[in-house]
Tab-separated table of C-alpha atoms (C1' of nucleotides) in Angstrom:
chain	number	residue	atom	x	y	z
U	1	MET	CA	182.203	29.399	101.923
U	2	LEU	CA	179.519	31.108	99.893
U	3	GLU	CA	177.774	32.071	103.128
U	4	VAL	CA	180.926	33.738	104.431
U	5	GLY	CA	181.572	35.620	101.214
U	6	CYS	CA	177.994	36.711	100.772
U	7	ARG	CA	177.138	38.181	104.129
U	8	PRO	CA	179.383	41.241	103.923
U	9	MET	CA	178.013	41.995	100.472
U	10	VAL	CA	174.425	42.078	101.672
U	11	GLN	CA	175.552	44.321	104.480
U	12	THR	CA	177.235	46.544	101.948
U	13	TYR	CA	174.321	46.836	99.580
U	14	THR	CA	171.381	47.051	101.955
U	15	PRO	CA	172.294	50.564	103.140
U	16	ILE	CA	172.487	51.631	99.508
U	17	VAL	CA	169.014	50.238	98.909
U	18	GLN	CA	167.925	52.103	102.014
U	19	GLY	CA	169.447	55.307	100.698
U	20	TYR	CA	167.512	55.035	97.441
U	21	CYS	CA	164.334	54.306	99.357
U	22	ARG	CA	164.736	57.294	101.623
U	23	GLU	CA	165.039	59.527	98.576
U	24	GLY	CA	161.941	58.007	97.051
U	25	ARG	CA	163.950	56.343	94.275
U	26	VAL	CA	162.118	53.074	94.690
U	27	ASP	CA	162.642	51.810	91.163
U	28	GLU	CA	166.403	52.217	91.470
U	29	ALA	CA	166.241	50.295	94.738
U	30	LYS	CA	164.371	47.490	93.015
U	31	GLU	CA	166.901	47.483	90.191
U	32	LEU	CA	169.813	47.227	92.602
U	33	MET	CA	168.115	44.343	94.364
U	34	SER	CA	167.725	42.375	91.163
U	35	THR	CA	171.370	43.076	90.386
U	36	MET	CA	172.290	41.712	93.819
U	37	GLU	CA	170.308	38.607	93.064
U	38	SER	CA	171.904	37.938	89.700
U	39	ALA	CA	175.326	38.568	91.232
U	40	GLY	CA	174.697	35.626	93.549
U	41	CYS	CA	174.174	37.802	96.578
U	42	PRO	CA	170.426	37.880	97.092
U	43	PRO	CA	168.871	40.514	99.342
U	44	ASN	CA	167.817	39.274	102.752
U	45	VAL	CA	164.699	39.911	104.783
U	46	VAL	CA	165.970	43.270	106.039
U	47	THR	CA	166.605	44.477	102.500
U	48	TYR	CA	163.098	43.447	101.534
U	49	ASN	CA	161.619	45.102	104.601
U	50	VAL	CA	163.285	48.343	103.606
U	51	LEU	CA	161.879	48.044	100.105
U	52	ILE	CA	158.401	47.227	101.402
U	53	ARG	CA	158.470	50.285	103.619
U	54	ALA	CA	159.263	52.458	100.599
U	55	LEU	CA	156.612	50.799	98.437
U	56	CYS	CA	154.064	51.404	101.190
U	57	ASP	CA	155.012	55.058	101.466
U	58	ALA	CA	154.355	55.340	97.741
U	59	ALA	CA	151.058	53.453	98.132
U	60	ARG	CA	152.303	50.797	95.720
U	61	PHE	CA	150.557	48.015	97.594
U	62	ASP	CA	150.117	45.710	94.597
U	63	GLU	CA	153.882	45.572	94.316
U	64	VAL	CA	154.164	44.740	98.012
U	65	ARG	CA	151.801	41.814	97.504
U	66	GLN	CA	153.868	40.749	94.513
U	67	VAL	CA	157.109	40.888	96.522
U	68	LEU	CA	155.508	38.782	99.265
U	69	MET	CA	154.219	36.316	96.700
U	70	ASP	CA	157.646	36.037	95.048
U	71	SER	CA	159.280	35.275	98.381
U	72	ARG	CA	157.909	31.736	98.160
U	73	THR	CA	160.247	30.983	95.274
U	74	LYS	CA	163.214	32.922	96.650
U	75	ASP	CA	165.452	32.302	99.598
U	76	TRP	CA	164.051	34.801	102.035
U	77	LYS	CA	161.059	34.487	104.329
U	78	PRO	CA	158.851	37.383	105.414
U	79	SER	CA	159.159	38.018	109.136
U	80	THR	CA	156.907	39.600	111.715
U	81	VAL	CA	158.647	42.892	110.956
U	82	THR	CA	157.734	42.480	107.292
U	83	TYR	CA	154.058	42.201	108.091
U	84	ASN	CA	154.208	44.948	110.696
U	85	THR	CA	155.734	47.232	108.078
U	86	PHE	CA	153.082	46.321	105.540
U	87	MET	CA	150.254	46.747	108.021
U	88	ASN	CA	151.589	50.095	109.174
U	89	GLY	CA	151.819	51.227	105.557
U	90	LEU	CA	148.224	50.243	104.902
U	91	CYS	CA	147.126	52.013	108.073
U	92	LYS	CA	148.842	55.235	107.131
U	93	LYS	CA	146.962	55.272	103.857
U	94	GLY	CA	143.636	54.763	105.589
U	95	MET	CA	143.285	51.093	104.718
U	96	ALA	CA	142.534	49.768	108.179
U	97	LYS	CA	140.402	46.893	106.959
U	98	GLU	CA	143.147	45.580	104.697
U	99	ALA	CA	145.660	45.933	107.531
U	100	LEU	CA	143.515	43.846	109.820
U	101	GLU	CA	143.238	41.195	107.111
U	102	GLN	CA	147.017	40.920	107.048
U	103	LEU	CA	146.915	39.782	110.658
U	104	ASP	CA	145.221	36.580	109.574
U	105	VAL	CA	147.664	36.216	106.702
U	106	MET	CA	150.629	36.378	109.048
U	107	LEU	CA	148.975	33.963	111.456
U	108	GLY	CA	148.504	31.635	108.499
U	109	GLU	CA	152.230	31.857	107.821
U	110	GLY	CA	152.886	30.704	111.352
U	111	LEU	CA	154.167	34.131	112.428
U	112	ASP	CA	153.232	35.371	115.881
U	113	PRO	CA	152.172	38.986	116.215
U	114	THR	CA	154.027	41.030	118.808
U	115	ASP	CA	153.152	44.066	120.880
U	116	PHE	CA	154.398	46.089	117.908
U	117	THR	CA	151.742	44.476	115.761
U	118	LEU	CA	149.030	45.209	118.284
U	119	SER	CA	150.142	48.796	118.642
U	120	ILE	CA	150.057	49.399	114.896
U	121	LEU	CA	146.624	47.870	114.467
U	122	LEU	CA	145.026	49.381	117.554
U	123	ASN	CA	146.141	52.860	116.646
U	124	CYS	CA	144.974	52.456	113.136
U	125	LEU	CA	141.593	50.946	113.989
U	126	SER	CA	140.922	53.445	116.760
U	127	HIS	CA	141.399	56.393	114.449
U	128	ASP	CA	139.565	54.929	111.514
U	129	LYS	CA	136.001	54.668	112.825
U	130	ARG	CA	136.737	51.018	113.549
U	131	ILE	CA	136.751	51.347	117.289
U	132	HIS	CA	134.676	48.206	117.569
U	133	ASP	CA	137.371	46.192	115.775
U	134	ALA	CA	139.947	47.705	118.107
U	135	VAL	CA	138.015	46.594	121.185
U	136	CYS	CA	137.604	43.099	119.726
U	137	LEU	CA	141.312	42.913	119.027
U	138	LEU	CA	142.086	43.899	122.614
U	139	GLU	CA	139.781	41.171	123.861
U	140	ARG	CA	141.363	38.683	121.476
U	141	ASN	CA	144.918	39.481	122.404
U	142	THR	CA	145.430	36.713	124.930
U	143	SER	CA	144.616	34.104	122.304
U	144	LEU	CA	147.132	35.761	120.002
U	145	LYS	CA	150.017	34.972	122.324
U	146	CYS	CA	150.905	38.627	122.445
U	147	TYR	CA	150.386	40.918	125.314
U	148	ALA	CA	148.436	44.152	125.350
U	149	GLY	CA	150.039	46.535	127.813
U	150	VAL	CA	148.859	49.711	129.424
U	151	VAL	CA	149.591	51.784	126.314
U	152	ALA	CA	147.417	49.542	124.153
U	153	TYR	CA	144.512	49.988	126.540
U	154	ASN	CA	145.097	53.734	126.804
U	155	THR	CA	145.027	54.064	123.015
U	156	VAL	CA	141.630	52.436	122.641
U	157	MET	CA	140.113	53.950	125.774
U	158	SER	CA	141.107	57.429	124.690
U	159	ARG	CA	139.243	57.106	121.410
U	160	LEU	CA	136.253	55.438	123.014
U	161	GLY	CA	135.993	58.329	125.456
U	162	GLU	CA	136.143	60.960	122.730
U	163	MET	CA	133.306	59.168	121.005
U	164	GLY	CA	131.216	59.377	124.158
U	165	HIS	CA	131.374	55.697	125.102
U	166	TRP	CA	132.240	56.167	128.736
U	167	MET	CA	130.768	52.801	129.707
U	168	GLY	CA	133.034	51.080	127.234
U	169	VAL	CA	135.961	52.947	128.786
U	170	LEU	CA	135.039	51.735	132.264
U	171	LYS	CA	134.636	48.192	130.975
U	172	LEU	CA	138.139	48.232	129.502
U	173	LEU	CA	139.462	49.679	132.743
U	174	THR	CA	138.083	46.718	134.680
U	175	ASP	CA	139.241	44.300	131.979
U	176	MET	CA	142.805	45.486	132.152
U	177	ILE	CA	142.901	45.299	135.933
U	178	LYS	CA	141.508	41.763	135.796
U	179	ARG	CA	144.291	40.871	133.393
U	180	GLY	CA	146.908	42.266	135.709
U	181	VAL	CA	147.707	45.300	133.572
U	182	MET	CA	148.114	48.209	135.952
U	183	PRO	CA	146.467	51.477	134.908
U	184	ASN	CA	148.678	54.537	135.234
U	185	THR	CA	147.975	58.249	135.590
U	186	ARG	CA	147.344	58.636	131.872
U	187	THR	CA	144.785	55.845	132.032
U	188	PHE	CA	142.905	57.613	134.791
U	189	ASN	CA	143.113	60.933	132.990
U	190	ILE	CA	141.569	59.266	129.960
U	191	VAL	CA	138.790	57.809	132.126
U	192	ILE	CA	138.151	61.182	133.757
U	193	ARG	CA	138.008	62.872	130.388
U	194	SER	CA	135.533	60.302	129.090
U	195	LEU	CA	133.293	60.978	132.093
U	196	CYS	CA	133.586	64.735	131.581
U	197	PHE	CA	132.470	64.430	127.975
U	198	ARG	CA	129.222	63.066	129.359
U	199	ARG	CA	129.089	65.631	132.166
U	200	LYS	CA	129.548	63.059	134.906
U	201	PHE	CA	131.502	65.556	136.974
U	202	SER	CA	130.854	64.228	140.446
U	203	ILE	CA	132.164	60.765	139.522
U	204	ALA	CA	135.083	62.336	137.695
U	205	LYS	CA	135.982	64.503	140.689
U	206	SER	CA	135.777	61.656	143.147
U	207	LEU	CA	137.992	59.554	140.889
U	208	ALA	CA	140.519	62.393	140.815
U	209	SER	CA	140.702	62.541	144.595
U	210	ASN	CA	140.779	58.762	144.981
U	211	GLN	CA	143.744	57.468	146.937
U	212	GLY	CA	144.345	54.729	144.392
U	213	PHE	CA	145.761	57.020	141.805
U	214	ALA	CA	148.240	59.855	141.578
U	215	ALA	CA	146.515	62.840	140.023
U	216	ASN	CA	148.722	65.287	138.157
U	217	VAL	CA	148.271	68.706	136.630
U	218	VAL	CA	146.663	67.199	133.535
U	219	THR	CA	143.980	65.617	135.722
U	220	TYR	CA	143.005	68.974	137.144
U	221	ASN	CA	143.326	70.819	133.861
U	222	THR	CA	140.900	68.348	132.341
U	223	LEU	CA	138.405	68.819	135.147
U	224	ILE	CA	138.770	72.598	135.094
U	225	TYR	CA	138.282	72.741	131.364
U	226	PHE	CA	135.090	70.708	131.303
U	227	VAL	CA	133.554	72.100	134.469
U	228	PHE	CA	134.253	75.654	133.307
U	229	TYR	CA	133.164	74.932	129.774
U	230	TYR	CA	129.840	73.447	130.789
U	231	SER	CA	129.038	75.421	133.985
U	232	ARG	CA	130.585	78.732	132.924
U	233	LYS	CA	131.028	79.541	136.618
U	234	LEU	CA	134.358	80.831	137.870
U	235	SER	CA	133.478	79.774	141.414
U	236	GLU	CA	133.605	76.099	140.431
U	237	VAL	CA	136.961	76.652	138.798
U	238	LYS	CA	138.230	78.287	141.975
U	239	ASP	CA	137.093	75.258	143.984
U	240	LEU	CA	139.119	73.007	141.734
U	241	ILE	CA	142.175	75.236	141.969
U	242	PHE	CA	141.799	75.094	145.740
U	243	ASP	CA	141.670	71.289	145.566
U	244	MET	CA	144.743	71.046	143.408
U	245	THR	CA	146.842	73.337	145.569
U	246	ALA	CA	145.705	71.283	148.577
U	247	VAL	CA	147.382	68.246	147.016
U	248	ARG	CA	150.400	70.359	146.076
U	249	ILE	CA	149.877	70.446	142.329
U	250	ALA	CA	150.787	73.814	140.837
U	251	PRO	CA	148.799	75.348	137.985
U	252	ASP	CA	150.757	75.438	134.746
U	253	GLU	CA	150.537	77.245	131.426
U	254	VAL	CA	147.639	75.063	130.289
U	255	THR	CA	145.689	75.777	133.470
U	256	TYR	CA	145.996	79.507	132.934
U	257	THR	CA	145.187	79.219	129.260
U	258	ILE	CA	141.942	77.402	130.048
U	259	ILE	CA	140.966	80.018	132.631
U	260	VAL	CA	141.973	83.091	130.629
U	261	ASP	CA	140.349	81.847	127.458
U	262	GLY	CA	137.180	80.820	129.269
U	263	LEU	CA	136.854	84.184	131.000
U	264	CYS	CA	137.442	86.116	127.798
U	265	ARG	CA	134.874	83.981	126.025
U	266	ASP	CA	132.302	85.104	128.585
U	267	GLY	CA	133.404	88.730	128.405
U	268	PHE	CA	135.229	88.931	131.748
U	269	PHE	CA	138.300	90.604	130.337
U	270	ASP	CA	139.451	92.271	133.558
U	271	THR	CA	139.390	89.033	135.529
U	272	ALA	CA	141.116	87.300	132.618
U	273	THR	CA	143.828	89.930	132.655
U	274	SER	CA	144.405	89.522	136.378
U	275	TYR	CA	144.785	85.755	135.945
U	276	PHE	CA	147.225	86.431	133.143
U	277	LEU	CA	149.256	88.677	135.461
U	278	GLU	CA	149.157	85.968	138.112
U	279	SER	CA	150.496	83.499	135.557
U	280	LEU	CA	153.603	85.638	135.149
U	281	GLU	CA	154.797	84.196	138.450
U	282	ILE	CA	155.489	80.941	136.623
U	283	GLY	CA	156.885	82.780	133.627
U	284	LEU	CA	155.698	84.608	130.537
U	285	SER	CA	154.026	82.314	128.067
U	286	ARG	CA	154.018	83.626	124.535
U	287	ASP	CA	151.065	81.385	123.686
U	288	LEU	CA	148.993	82.530	126.644
U	289	PHE	CA	149.771	86.145	125.864
U	290	ALA	CA	148.589	85.519	122.305
U	291	VAL	CA	145.349	83.965	123.556
U	292	LEU	CA	144.639	86.998	125.689
U	293	THR	CA	145.478	89.639	123.102
U	294	ASN	CA	143.526	87.821	120.395
U	295	ARG	CA	140.471	87.787	122.617
U	296	LEU	CA	140.873	91.406	123.645
P	1	DA	C1'	170.497	47.305	109.650
P	2	DT	C1'	164.167	46.931	108.950
P	3	DA	C1'	158.285	47.959	112.401
P	4	DG	C1'	154.569	51.126	116.910
P	5	DG	C1'	152.008	53.647	120.658
P	6	DG	C1'	148.717	56.470	125.320
P	7	DT	C1'	146.482	62.351	128.960
P	8	DT	C1'	144.766	68.599	129.078
P	9	DA	C1'	144.093	74.339	126.650
P	10	DG	C1'	144.162	78.076	122.639
DNA sequence: ATAGGGTTAG
């Protein structure tokens, strides 16, 4: 009977708690939740998750820990979502190490991480100079009963590539294939970019023309950018444009921006202008026009 | 009802 009477009340009050939280009125949310409790209608895990999200946004992490601690003596149990929320909050405030520690806490509670959990942690670790932890977590993921998909690999590989670790990128590429995770076009674009950072253009080009993968305009834009940037030769750019039209990929606004900006940078304003005029065939880009006029 | 994410240029 109590169960039946209580459920609609929690459903009534949780959105109000949420409303307070959204407006940053966290203390009023807390107050309402203690009122709910003394009225015999205790907040449930969703209500607490909403509160924890707001506490995290306000960087009030000690209070989050307190709420989690208090749950032992109350009739709600933290869920995977609870820990995901907490970990994401820590990540957003640059506390990657603490977030990773929460993974062991949740495992200790008998809660299984999900692909959400992995995504939160991998993103956070990759962008927080903890790329090594991210790679370890990827390698650990089979023992965690959760599954790292193509996006998880792309996240870590992208950062590894930017940091110049192209061998690490290739290792993860082979790892994922061995695990049955199929790389997609973005994966290959990330690999190509990582090779370009280290000027391995011939490997990058041969990967782009490999039958095993569908190159797109981003693939060619990446190649054009790096080849042009490092070689500073328009002839090599023209070769790449020839290649891309041969596989029926049309240049887009980004392609023209790379070319126009690169030419202007080297002082070839007339050639840049003619490429700009050519780009009008696919439409006038305000941004490209701005690039040109700023350089002129 | 509450939690997350991957590719290019300026």
